């Protein structure tokens, strides 16, 4: 008999995977908030909180380890004109970076132990062992799961996914030039270093993966949203006559994103109902004790297995 096992359907598994990605992103953003508070007050507890929060992000989704250099660069960055206290001592800079990295290491160690890195489980990961920047130009990959051929090369896929309404309404991309101008005009050098290094490091990681998953671009949303938000702020303050059109523009962007997101949820629900109907049809069609060989619908019967 094929029946629904609790908490194991494809829809549930997909939703749970998204929850982990969002949790990791939340921890990474908490680390940014703590770093900003530390830069304004130079209090040790904010630096420790930032390190532990980033460690939590890494423990939740390993890909956030690429943000360690970006955050360390933020700590190292001297005050170049922002309204924050300058950190002029080189010895103080080095000490701050070391404290931050130690906090990250201490926070990650429990997960390292649980994952049994020493036994090589992570080292044997297909994504790590076969990561290469040359993958950005490839479409076909072979792993223990078989051969996968994608319609687009890895680099082009993530570039396209990065601008998809699934992540952020394309209308907000029009605000990016104004956001970059605001970073320059307001001399927000430390923020610019963090945003650009965050976006660059995550892009390099994604381009080298031997796997395609549009949801991995979730880690890029803070960069795009942050720069677009700065652009909207600059337009609102520097061009008062554009305030009403800007508000309408942002509202339309939110509505487009919401409409697109609702369509994705409906599509996932429809797919789940189709999988359930397929499983029930197979159950009713096969004799008791029969063995089922599935090639195209393996995931369906795994989610709705006996």
Short mmCIF file of C-alpha atoms in Angstrom, two decimals:
data_model
loop_
_atom_site.label_atom_id
_atom_site.label_comp_id
_atom_site.label_asym_id
_atom_site.label_seq_id
_atom_site.Cartn_x
_atom_site.Cartn_y
_atom_site.Cartn_z
CA UNK A 1 0.00 0.00 0.00
CA UNK A 2 1.22 3.49 -0.86
CA UNK A 3 0.36 6.05 1.77
CA UNK A 4 1.52 9.46 2.91
CA UNK A 5 4.23 9.23 5.56
CA UNK A 6 4.18 12.09 8.05
CA UNK A 7 6.40 15.04 7.19
CA UNK A 8 8.05 13.44 4.17
CA UNK A 9 6.21 14.66 1.06
CA UNK A 10 8.10 16.50 -1.70
CA UNK A 11 6.21 19.72 -0.89
CA UNK A 12 7.10 19.48 2.79
CA UNK A 13 10.73 18.63 2.01
CA UNK A 14 11.02 21.62 -0.34
CA UNK A 15 9.46 23.96 2.21
CA UNK A 16 11.71 22.66 4.99
CA UNK A 17 14.78 23.18 2.82
CA UNK A 18 13.71 26.78 2.21
CA UNK A 19 13.28 27.30 5.96
CA UNK A 20 16.90 26.28 6.57
CA UNK A 21 18.10 28.69 3.89
CA UNK A 22 16.12 31.53 5.42
CA UNK A 23 17.36 30.71 8.91
CA UNK A 24 20.95 30.84 7.69
CA UNK A 25 20.33 34.17 5.99
CA UNK A 26 18.75 35.53 9.17
CA UNK A 27 21.85 34.59 11.17
CA UNK A 28 24.10 36.22 8.56
CA UNK A 29 22.06 39.44 8.72
CA UNK A 30 22.16 39.39 12.52
CA UNK A 31 25.95 39.24 12.24
CA UNK A 32 25.91 42.31 9.98
CA UNK A 33 23.73 44.19 12.47
CA UNK A 34 26.12 43.31 15.31
CA UNK A 35 29.12 44.42 13.23
CA UNK A 36 27.48 47.76 12.53
CA UNK A 37 26.80 48.23 16.25
CA UNK A 38 30.40 47.30 17.00
CA UNK A 39 31.72 49.79 14.44
CA UNK A 40 29.69 52.53 16.09
CA UNK A 41 30.57 51.77 19.70
CA UNK A 42 33.63 49.47 19.51
CA UNK A 43 32.27 47.18 22.22
CA UNK A 44 33.66 43.66 22.44
CA UNK A 45 30.30 41.99 23.02
CA UNK A 46 29.00 43.19 19.63
CA UNK A 47 32.03 41.68 17.90
CA UNK A 48 31.54 38.37 19.72
CA UNK A 49 27.83 38.37 18.82
CA UNK A 50 28.72 38.96 15.16
CA UNK A 51 31.15 36.04 15.17
CA UNK A 52 28.72 33.66 16.85
CA UNK A 53 25.86 34.69 14.55
CA UNK A 54 27.98 34.08 11.45
CA UNK A 55 28.99 30.71 12.92
CA UNK A 56 25.29 29.87 13.29
CA UNK A 57 24.73 30.80 9.63
CA UNK A 58 27.62 28.54 8.56
CA UNK A 59 26.35 25.69 10.74
CA UNK A 60 22.91 26.00 9.14
CA UNK A 61 24.12 26.33 5.52
CA UNK A 62 27.80 25.67 4.86
CA UNK A 63 27.88 28.04 1.85
CA UNK A 64 27.89 31.05 4.21
CA UNK A 65 31.51 30.27 5.09
CA UNK A 66 32.44 32.41 2.06
CA UNK A 67 31.22 35.46 4.01
CA UNK A 68 34.01 35.15 6.58
CA UNK A 69 36.48 37.18 4.44
CA UNK A 70 33.79 39.79 3.68
CA UNK A 71 33.00 40.31 7.36
CA UNK A 72 36.69 40.29 8.32
CA UNK A 73 37.27 42.97 5.66
CA UNK A 74 34.52 45.05 7.25
CA UNK A 75 36.28 44.77 10.60
CA UNK A 76 39.60 45.71 9.05
CA UNK A 77 38.24 48.66 7.11
CA UNK A 78 39.39 51.96 8.63
CA UNK A 79 36.98 54.85 8.88
CA UNK A 80 37.02 56.60 5.48
CA UNK A 81 34.54 59.34 6.17
CA UNK A 82 31.51 57.68 7.72
CA UNK A 83 29.90 59.16 10.82
CA UNK A 84 31.32 56.36 12.97
CA UNK A 85 34.30 56.48 15.33
CA UNK A 86 37.56 55.76 13.54
CA UNK A 87 39.65 52.78 14.52
CA UNK A 88 43.12 54.09 13.88
CA UNK A 89 45.32 51.60 15.68
CA UNK A 90 46.73 48.86 13.43
CA UNK A 91 47.25 46.68 16.49
CA UNK A 92 43.61 47.27 17.43
CA UNK A 93 42.49 46.30 13.93
CA UNK A 94 44.41 43.04 14.00
CA UNK A 95 43.19 42.27 17.51
CA UNK A 96 39.57 42.88 16.47
CA UNK A 97 39.86 40.59 13.45
CA UNK A 98 41.44 37.84 15.55
CA UNK A 99 38.68 38.10 18.17
CA UNK A 100 36.03 37.95 15.45
CA UNK A 101 37.59 34.90 13.77
CA UNK A 102 38.01 33.09 17.09
CA UNK A 103 34.32 33.71 17.86
CA UNK A 104 33.39 32.24 14.46
CA UNK A 105 35.65 29.23 15.00
CA UNK A 106 34.28 28.51 18.48
CA UNK A 107 30.74 28.72 17.15
CA UNK A 108 31.42 26.39 14.22
CA UNK A 109 33.38 23.72 16.13
CA UNK A 110 30.31 21.89 17.51
CA UNK A 111 28.89 21.53 13.99
CA UNK A 112 32.27 20.41 12.69
CA UNK A 113 32.33 17.71 15.33
CA UNK A 114 28.75 16.63 14.63
CA UNK A 115 29.46 16.43 10.91
CA UNK A 116 32.53 14.30 11.60
CA UNK A 117 34.75 16.24 9.28
CA UNK A 118 37.71 14.23 10.48
CA UNK A 119 36.21 11.12 8.88
CA UNK A 120 36.00 12.88 5.53
CA UNK A 121 32.21 13.13 5.16
CA UNK A 122 32.31 16.76 4.08
CA UNK A 123 35.53 16.33 2.13
CA UNK A 124 33.81 13.62 0.07
CA UNK A 125 30.94 15.97 -0.79
CA UNK A 126 30.31 16.10 -4.52
CA UNK A 127 29.85 19.88 -4.43
CA UNK A 128 33.16 20.49 -2.65
CA UNK A 129 35.35 17.94 -4.39
CA UNK A 130 34.18 19.00 -7.86
CA UNK A 131 33.88 22.75 -7.29
CA UNK A 132 35.70 24.68 -10.03
CA UNK A 133 35.31 28.05 -11.69
CA UNK A 134 35.37 26.18 -14.99
CA UNK A 135 31.96 24.79 -14.02
CA UNK A 136 30.52 28.21 -14.84
CA UNK A 137 30.82 27.26 -18.53
CA UNK A 138 29.65 23.64 -18.22
CA UNK A 139 26.22 22.07 -18.53
CA UNK A 140 26.91 18.35 -17.98
CA UNK A 141 28.09 16.79 -14.71
CA UNK A 142 28.56 13.25 -13.48
CA UNK A 143 28.23 12.26 -9.82
CA UNK A 144 27.24 9.26 -7.71
CA UNK A 145 23.62 10.11 -8.55
CA UNK A 146 24.29 9.76 -12.27
CA UNK A 147 24.73 12.25 -15.10
CA UNK A 148 22.93 15.60 -15.09
CA UNK A 149 22.65 17.79 -18.19
CA UNK A 150 21.24 21.28 -17.71
CA UNK A 151 19.80 23.56 -20.42
CA UNK A 152 22.13 26.41 -19.41
CA UNK A 153 25.73 26.58 -18.17
CA UNK A 154 26.06 26.99 -14.40
CA UNK A 155 27.20 30.62 -14.56
CA UNK A 156 24.42 31.72 -16.90
CA UNK A 157 21.82 29.85 -14.87
CA UNK A 158 22.69 31.63 -11.62
CA UNK A 159 22.97 34.97 -13.41
CA UNK A 160 19.46 34.53 -14.78
CA UNK A 161 18.11 33.23 -11.47
CA UNK A 162 19.66 36.21 -9.69
CA UNK A 163 17.33 38.54 -11.64
CA UNK A 164 14.24 36.36 -11.39
CA UNK A 165 11.05 37.64 -9.67
CA UNK A 166 11.36 34.48 -7.58
CA UNK A 167 14.02 36.35 -5.61
CA UNK A 168 13.29 40.07 -6.04
CA UNK A 169 11.07 42.06 -8.39
CA UNK A 170 13.11 43.12 -11.46
CA UNK A 171 11.74 46.66 -11.06
CA UNK A 172 14.00 47.17 -8.05
CA UNK A 173 17.03 46.54 -10.25
CA UNK A 174 16.40 49.96 -11.78
CA UNK A 175 17.30 51.47 -8.40
CA UNK A 176 20.74 49.82 -8.27
CA UNK A 177 22.61 52.60 -10.16
CA UNK A 178 21.18 55.16 -7.74
CA UNK A 179 22.22 52.94 -4.82
CA UNK A 180 25.80 52.70 -6.08
CA UNK A 181 25.83 56.46 -6.55
CA UNK A 182 24.57 56.90 -2.98
CA UNK A 183 27.38 54.73 -1.63
CA UNK A 184 29.88 56.97 -3.42
CA UNK A 185 28.10 60.27 -2.72
CA UNK A 186 27.70 59.55 0.98
CA UNK A 187 31.19 58.03 1.22
CA UNK A 188 29.91 54.80 2.75
CA UNK A 189 33.13 52.95 2.03
CA UNK A 190 32.80 50.31 4.71
CA UNK A 191 29.25 49.45 3.64
CA UNK A 192 30.37 49.34 0.00
CA UNK A 193 33.18 46.90 0.87
CA UNK A 194 30.79 44.63 2.71
CA UNK A 195 28.08 44.65 0.04
CA UNK A 196 30.43 44.19 -2.91
CA UNK A 197 32.55 41.51 -1.24
CA UNK A 198 29.40 39.66 -0.08
CA UNK A 199 27.94 39.70 -3.58
CA UNK A 200 31.22 38.84 -5.27
CA UNK A 201 32.17 35.93 -3.01
CA UNK A 202 28.72 34.30 -3.15
CA UNK A 203 28.64 34.72 -6.95
CA UNK A 204 32.03 33.02 -7.29
CA UNK A 205 30.88 30.14 -5.08
CA UNK A 206 27.66 29.61 -7.06
CA UNK A 207 29.44 29.82 -10.42
CA UNK A 208 31.75 26.96 -9.44
CA UNK A 209 29.13 24.54 -8.11
CA UNK A 210 28.44 21.40 -10.17
CA UNK A 211 24.73 21.81 -9.41
CA UNK A 212 21.85 24.16 -10.20
CA UNK A 213 19.33 25.36 -7.64
CA UNK A 214 17.72 28.79 -8.03
CA UNK A 215 17.05 28.99 -4.30
CA UNK A 216 20.78 29.31 -3.61
CA UNK A 217 20.57 32.89 -4.90
CA UNK A 218 18.61 33.71 -1.74
CA UNK A 219 21.98 34.60 -0.21
CA UNK A 220 22.28 37.45 -2.73
CA UNK A 221 19.03 39.19 -1.81
CA UNK A 222 20.54 41.35 0.99
CA UNK A 223 23.06 42.79 -1.47
CA UNK A 224 20.48 43.69 -4.13
CA UNK A 225 17.88 44.83 -1.62
CA UNK A 226 20.42 46.88 0.32
CA UNK A 227 21.78 48.73 -2.70
CA UNK A 228 18.27 49.23 -4.13
CA UNK A 229 17.10 50.57 -0.77
CA UNK A 230 19.96 53.06 -0.69
CA UNK A 231 18.99 54.10 -4.22
CA UNK A 232 15.39 54.67 -3.20
CA UNK A 233 16.55 56.67 -0.16
CA UNK A 234 18.78 58.88 -2.31
CA UNK A 235 16.04 59.53 -4.88
CA UNK A 236 13.55 60.33 -2.11
CA UNK A 237 15.86 62.89 -0.52
CA UNK A 238 17.59 64.39 -3.58
CA UNK A 239 14.65 64.46 -5.99
CA UNK A 240 11.52 65.41 -3.99
CA UNK A 241 9.41 65.75 -7.14
CA UNK A 242 9.88 62.01 -7.74
CA UNK A 243 8.61 60.90 -4.34
CA UNK A 244 5.09 59.96 -5.42
CA UNK A 245 6.23 58.14 -8.58
CA UNK A 246 8.88 56.38 -6.48
CA UNK A 247 6.29 55.23 -3.92
CA UNK A 248 4.04 53.95 -6.72
CA UNK A 249 7.02 52.29 -8.38
CA UNK A 250 7.94 50.43 -5.18
CA UNK A 251 4.32 49.41 -4.59
CA UNK A 252 4.08 47.95 -8.10
CA UNK A 253 7.34 46.09 -7.52
CA UNK A 254 6.01 44.55 -4.29
CA UNK A 255 2.75 43.56 -5.99
CA UNK A 256 4.61 41.93 -8.89
CA UNK A 257 6.79 39.95 -6.49
CA UNK A 258 3.78 38.89 -4.41
CA UNK A 259 1.83 37.80 -7.49
CA UNK A 260 4.76 35.79 -8.78
CA UNK A 261 5.32 34.18 -5.37
CA UNK A 262 1.66 33.20 -5.12
CA UNK A 263 1.94 31.53 -8.51
CA UNK A 264 4.92 29.49 -7.29
CA UNK A 265 3.01 28.30 -4.22
CA UNK A 266 0.01 27.32 -6.36
CA UNK A 267 2.31 25.47 -8.77
CA UNK A 268 3.91 23.52 -5.91
CA UNK A 269 0.50 22.62 -4.48
CA UNK A 270 -0.75 21.48 -7.90
CA UNK A 271 2.36 19.35 -8.36
CA UNK A 272 1.81 17.74 -4.98
CA UNK A 273 -1.80 16.89 -5.85
CA UNK A 274 -0.64 15.41 -9.15
CA UNK A 275 1.97 13.29 -7.37
CA UNK A 276 -0.65 12.07 -4.92
CA UNK A 277 -3.02 11.14 -7.76
CA UNK A 278 -0.22 9.27 -9.56
CA UNK A 279 0.69 7.33 -6.42
CA UNK A 280 -2.94 6.39 -5.81
CA UNK A 281 -3.40 5.26 -9.40
CA UNK A 282 -0.31 3.06 -9.19
CA UNK A 283 -1.50 1.64 -5.88
CA UNK A 284 -4.86 0.71 -7.36
CA UNK A 285 -3.36 -0.69 -10.58
CA UNK A 286 -0.66 -2.96 -9.20
CA UNK A 287 -1.35 -6.33 -7.59
CA UNK A 288 -0.41 -6.87 -3.97
CA UNK A 289 3.31 -7.51 -3.41
CA UNK A 290 4.32 -6.24 -6.85
CA UNK A 291 7.72 -4.60 -7.38
CA UNK A 292 7.70 -1.14 -8.98
CA UNK A 293 10.56 0.17 -11.13
CA UNK A 294 10.36 3.94 -11.57
CA UNK A 295 12.72 6.05 -13.64
CA UNK A 296 11.01 9.40 -14.14
CA UNK A 297 8.83 9.37 -11.03
CA UNK A 298 11.25 8.12 -8.41
CA UNK A 299 10.87 11.19 -6.23
CA UNK A 300 7.08 10.94 -6.39
CA UNK A 301 7.04 7.39 -5.02
CA UNK A 302 9.73 8.23 -2.48
CA UNK A 303 7.50 10.98 -1.10
CA UNK A 304 4.37 8.84 -1.19
CA UNK A 305 5.87 5.46 -0.46
CA UNK A 306 4.34 2.46 1.25
#
